[in-house]
Amino acid sequence: MSRVGLFYSRQLDEELGRVLGAQAESALGRPLDGPWKFLWDSVLFAASTGASGSFSATYGARLSGVRFAAPRRVLYVCAVLVRYGAAAAQNWLVRGHGRLLHLLRAIFAAADLADFLCFLAAPRGGAAQYLGAVYRLLRVRAQSAAGAAGGYTEQTRLASIDFENRQLLWNALLELLNAVALPNSR
């Protein structure tokens, strides 16, 4: 499994969350924050892991040929619950525990740096690969997806084509709406 593919799977998942979150915010007319953001991330996680055909891979991980050796609930804790808990703890700590907040940020930054260095130093395909410090703590190990079509480059090409097809579809729909809804504006 490619380390770049593992990193790219996380980037794809974050991009999916950003794009769909922005669309949900514009549809609702309000920002998704606090419990609404947590609910949105939970629904998105459930939809993307269920849509992947394997409950041990998110949408971005499936496109990158990665799956995680952990139950779905543990993957949920890593992908959604930790992020929401960190935001809630940060909001609580900002209100009067600034020194503790700075100390915790330094500790987590050091843990992430150490995990990233372990990630870079791990031999290719040798030692277990983890996506982050929380994944390492909960032992959510990344593996090559069985039956993935081709390697990382093939999966990346498929993800790129999938993204381009969506862009072309949206462009065609917008052109159609412009032609139908605004015929006299040209």
Short mmCIF file of C-alpha atoms in Angstrom, two decimals:
data_model
loop_
_atom_site.label_atom_id
_atom_site.label_comp_id
_atom_site.label_asym_id
_atom_site.label_seq_id
_atom_site.Cartn_x
_atom_site.Cartn_y
_atom_site.Cartn_z
CA MET A 1 0.00 0.00 0.00
CA SER A 2 1.29 3.42 -0.91
CA ARG A 3 1.85 5.95 1.88
CA VAL A 4 0.73 8.63 -0.55
CA GLY A 5 -2.46 6.66 -1.15
CA LEU A 6 -3.10 6.53 2.59
CA PHE A 7 -2.60 10.28 2.93
CA TYR A 8 -4.66 10.92 -0.20
CA SER A 9 -7.57 8.91 1.22
CA ARG A 10 -7.78 11.30 4.16
CA GLN A 11 -7.61 14.31 1.85
CA LEU A 12 -10.43 12.92 -0.29
CA ASP A 13 -12.61 12.38 2.79
CA GLU A 14 -11.94 15.91 4.04
CA GLU A 15 -12.70 17.38 0.61
CA LEU A 16 -15.95 15.41 0.44
CA GLY A 17 -16.92 16.78 3.85
CA ARG A 18 -16.06 20.35 2.84
CA VAL A 19 -17.91 20.27 -0.47
CA LEU A 20 -21.05 18.58 0.82
CA GLY A 21 -20.98 20.68 4.01
CA ALA A 22 -20.86 23.89 1.97
CA GLN A 23 -23.81 22.70 -0.12
CA ALA A 24 -25.78 21.82 3.03
CA GLU A 25 -24.98 25.22 4.56
CA SER A 26 -26.17 27.05 1.45
CA ALA A 27 -29.34 24.93 1.31
CA LEU A 28 -30.10 25.52 4.99
CA GLY A 29 -29.08 29.16 4.92
CA ARG A 30 -27.05 28.83 8.10
CA PRO A 31 -23.61 27.50 9.02
CA LEU A 32 -23.25 23.97 10.34
CA ASP A 33 -21.62 24.35 13.74
CA GLY A 34 -21.65 22.62 17.10
CA PRO A 35 -24.10 19.73 17.33
CA TRP A 36 -25.35 20.33 13.77
CA LYS A 37 -21.82 19.86 12.41
CA PHE A 38 -21.49 16.68 14.49
CA LEU A 39 -24.81 15.38 13.16
CA TRP A 40 -23.84 16.25 9.58
CA ASP A 41 -20.45 14.51 9.91
CA SER A 42 -22.14 11.45 11.42
CA VAL A 43 -24.64 11.20 8.57
CA LEU A 44 -21.89 11.72 6.00
CA PHE A 45 -19.76 9.03 7.66
CA ALA A 46 -22.67 6.57 7.69
CA ALA A 47 -23.47 7.29 4.05
CA SER A 48 -19.86 7.10 2.84
CA THR A 49 -18.96 3.90 4.69
CA GLY A 50 -22.21 2.24 3.67
CA ALA A 51 -21.78 3.36 0.06
CA SER A 52 -18.27 1.95 -0.07
CA GLY A 53 -19.61 -1.59 0.16
CA SER A 54 -17.26 -2.24 3.06
CA PHE A 55 -17.88 -0.89 6.51
CA SER A 56 -14.14 -0.67 7.11
CA ALA A 57 -13.45 1.97 4.47
CA THR A 58 -14.63 5.51 3.90
CA TYR A 59 -15.33 6.85 0.42
CA GLY A 60 -11.87 8.39 0.03
CA ALA A 61 -10.20 5.28 1.39
CA ARG A 62 -12.05 3.07 -1.08
CA LEU A 63 -11.01 5.30 -4.00
CA SER A 64 -7.40 5.12 -2.81
CA GLY A 65 -7.43 1.35 -2.36
CA VAL A 66 -7.22 1.52 1.44
CA ARG A 67 -9.29 -0.17 4.11
CA PHE A 68 -8.96 -0.07 7.87
CA ALA A 69 -8.49 -3.09 10.13
CA ALA A 70 -11.05 -2.00 12.71
CA PRO A 71 -14.77 -2.24 13.31
CA ARG A 72 -16.96 0.52 11.90
CA ARG A 73 -17.66 2.02 15.35
CA VAL A 74 -13.94 2.42 16.07
CA LEU A 75 -13.43 4.02 12.67
CA TYR A 76 -16.36 6.34 13.53
CA VAL A 77 -14.63 7.33 16.77
CA CYS A 78 -11.43 8.17 14.84
CA ALA A 79 -13.07 9.96 11.94
CA VAL A 80 -15.94 11.88 13.59
CA LEU A 81 -16.20 11.66 17.35
CA VAL A 82 -12.63 12.72 18.15
CA ARG A 83 -12.92 15.79 15.94
CA TYR A 84 -16.20 16.86 17.60
CA GLY A 85 -14.84 16.13 21.08
CA ALA A 86 -11.70 18.15 20.39
CA ALA A 87 -13.77 21.13 19.20
CA ALA A 88 -16.07 20.92 22.25
CA ALA A 89 -13.11 20.63 24.63
CA GLN A 90 -11.39 23.55 22.96
CA ASN A 91 -14.50 25.73 23.33
CA TRP A 92 -14.72 24.80 27.02
CA LEU A 93 -11.02 25.40 27.64
CA VAL A 94 -11.03 28.78 25.90
CA ARG A 95 -13.49 30.10 28.48
CA GLY A 96 -11.01 30.17 31.32
CA HIS A 97 -8.37 27.53 31.02
CA GLY A 98 -6.07 29.11 28.44
CA ARG A 99 -2.83 27.71 29.88
CA LEU A 100 -4.21 24.17 29.90
CA LEU A 101 -5.40 24.65 26.31
CA HIS A 102 -1.92 25.68 25.17
CA LEU A 103 -0.37 22.71 26.98
CA LEU A 104 -2.81 20.24 25.41
CA ARG A 105 -2.27 21.74 21.96
CA ALA A 106 1.49 21.33 22.37
CA ILE A 107 1.09 17.71 23.51
CA PHE A 108 -1.19 16.81 20.61
CA ALA A 109 1.04 18.62 18.12
CA ALA A 110 4.05 16.65 19.40
CA ALA A 111 2.07 13.38 19.19
CA ASP A 112 1.02 14.17 15.62
CA LEU A 113 4.59 15.05 14.67
CA ALA A 114 5.92 11.82 16.21
CA ASP A 115 3.24 9.81 14.43
CA PHE A 116 4.01 11.52 11.12
CA LEU A 117 7.72 10.77 11.51
CA CYS A 118 6.88 7.10 12.24
CA PHE A 119 4.68 7.14 9.17
CA LEU A 120 7.53 8.44 7.01
CA ALA A 121 10.14 6.11 8.53
CA ALA A 122 8.04 2.95 8.22
CA PRO A 123 9.30 0.64 5.50
CA ARG A 124 7.03 0.42 2.53
CA GLY A 125 4.55 -2.37 3.09
CA GLY A 126 6.39 -3.43 6.25
CA ALA A 127 5.27 -2.04 9.58
CA ALA A 128 1.68 -1.17 10.33
CA GLN A 129 0.62 2.16 8.91
CA TYR A 130 -1.65 4.50 10.83
CA LEU A 131 -3.32 7.63 9.54
CA GLY A 132 -2.79 9.70 12.69
CA ALA A 133 -2.04 9.63 16.40
CA VAL A 134 -5.64 8.79 17.30
CA TYR A 135 -5.67 5.96 14.76
CA ARG A 136 -2.44 4.63 16.30
CA LEU A 137 -3.82 4.92 19.84
CA LEU A 138 -6.99 3.00 18.88
CA ARG A 139 -4.99 0.59 16.66
CA VAL A 140 -6.90 1.38 13.47
CA ARG A 141 -4.35 0.07 11.00
CA ALA A 142 -4.57 0.85 7.30
CA GLN A 143 -4.29 -1.99 4.79
CA SER A 144 -4.49 -2.42 1.06
CA ALA A 145 -8.06 -3.11 0.04
CA ALA A 146 -8.53 -6.66 -1.16
CA GLY A 147 -9.74 -6.75 -4.72
CA ALA A 148 -8.93 -3.11 -5.38
CA ALA A 149 -8.79 -2.51 -9.11
CA GLY A 150 -5.12 -1.90 -9.79
CA GLY A 151 -2.77 -0.05 -7.51
CA TYR A 152 -2.75 3.45 -6.16
CA THR A 153 -2.25 5.08 -9.55
CA GLU A 154 -5.24 3.24 -11.03
CA GLN A 155 -7.44 4.24 -8.10
CA THR A 156 -6.23 7.86 -8.30
CA ARG A 157 -7.04 7.94 -12.00
CA LEU A 158 -10.53 6.58 -11.31
CA ALA A 159 -11.07 9.17 -8.56
CA SER A 160 -9.92 11.93 -10.89
CA ILE A 161 -12.24 10.75 -13.67
CA ASP A 162 -15.12 10.51 -11.19
CA PHE A 163 -14.49 14.09 -10.05
CA GLU A 164 -14.19 15.38 -13.63
CA ASN A 165 -17.45 13.64 -14.60
CA ARG A 166 -19.23 15.38 -11.75
CA GLN A 167 -17.81 18.73 -12.82
CA LEU A 168 -18.94 18.16 -16.41
CA LEU A 169 -22.41 17.15 -15.24
CA TRP A 170 -22.80 20.26 -13.08
CA ASN A 171 -21.51 22.45 -15.92
CA ALA A 172 -24.05 20.94 -18.33
CA LEU A 173 -26.89 21.43 -15.83
CA LEU A 174 -25.91 25.05 -15.25
CA GLU A 175 -25.74 25.69 -18.99
CA LEU A 176 -29.19 24.17 -19.39
CA LEU A 177 -30.60 26.29 -16.57
CA ASN A 178 -29.02 29.41 -18.03
CA ALA A 179 -30.51 28.65 -21.44
CA VAL A 180 -33.99 27.85 -20.05
CA ALA A 181 -34.31 30.25 -17.12
CA LEU A 182 -32.50 33.24 -18.64
CA PRO A 183 -33.13 33.11 -22.41
CA ASN A 184 -33.36 36.90 -22.90
CA SER A 185 -30.29 37.84 -20.86
CA ARG A 186 -27.83 37.24 -23.71
#
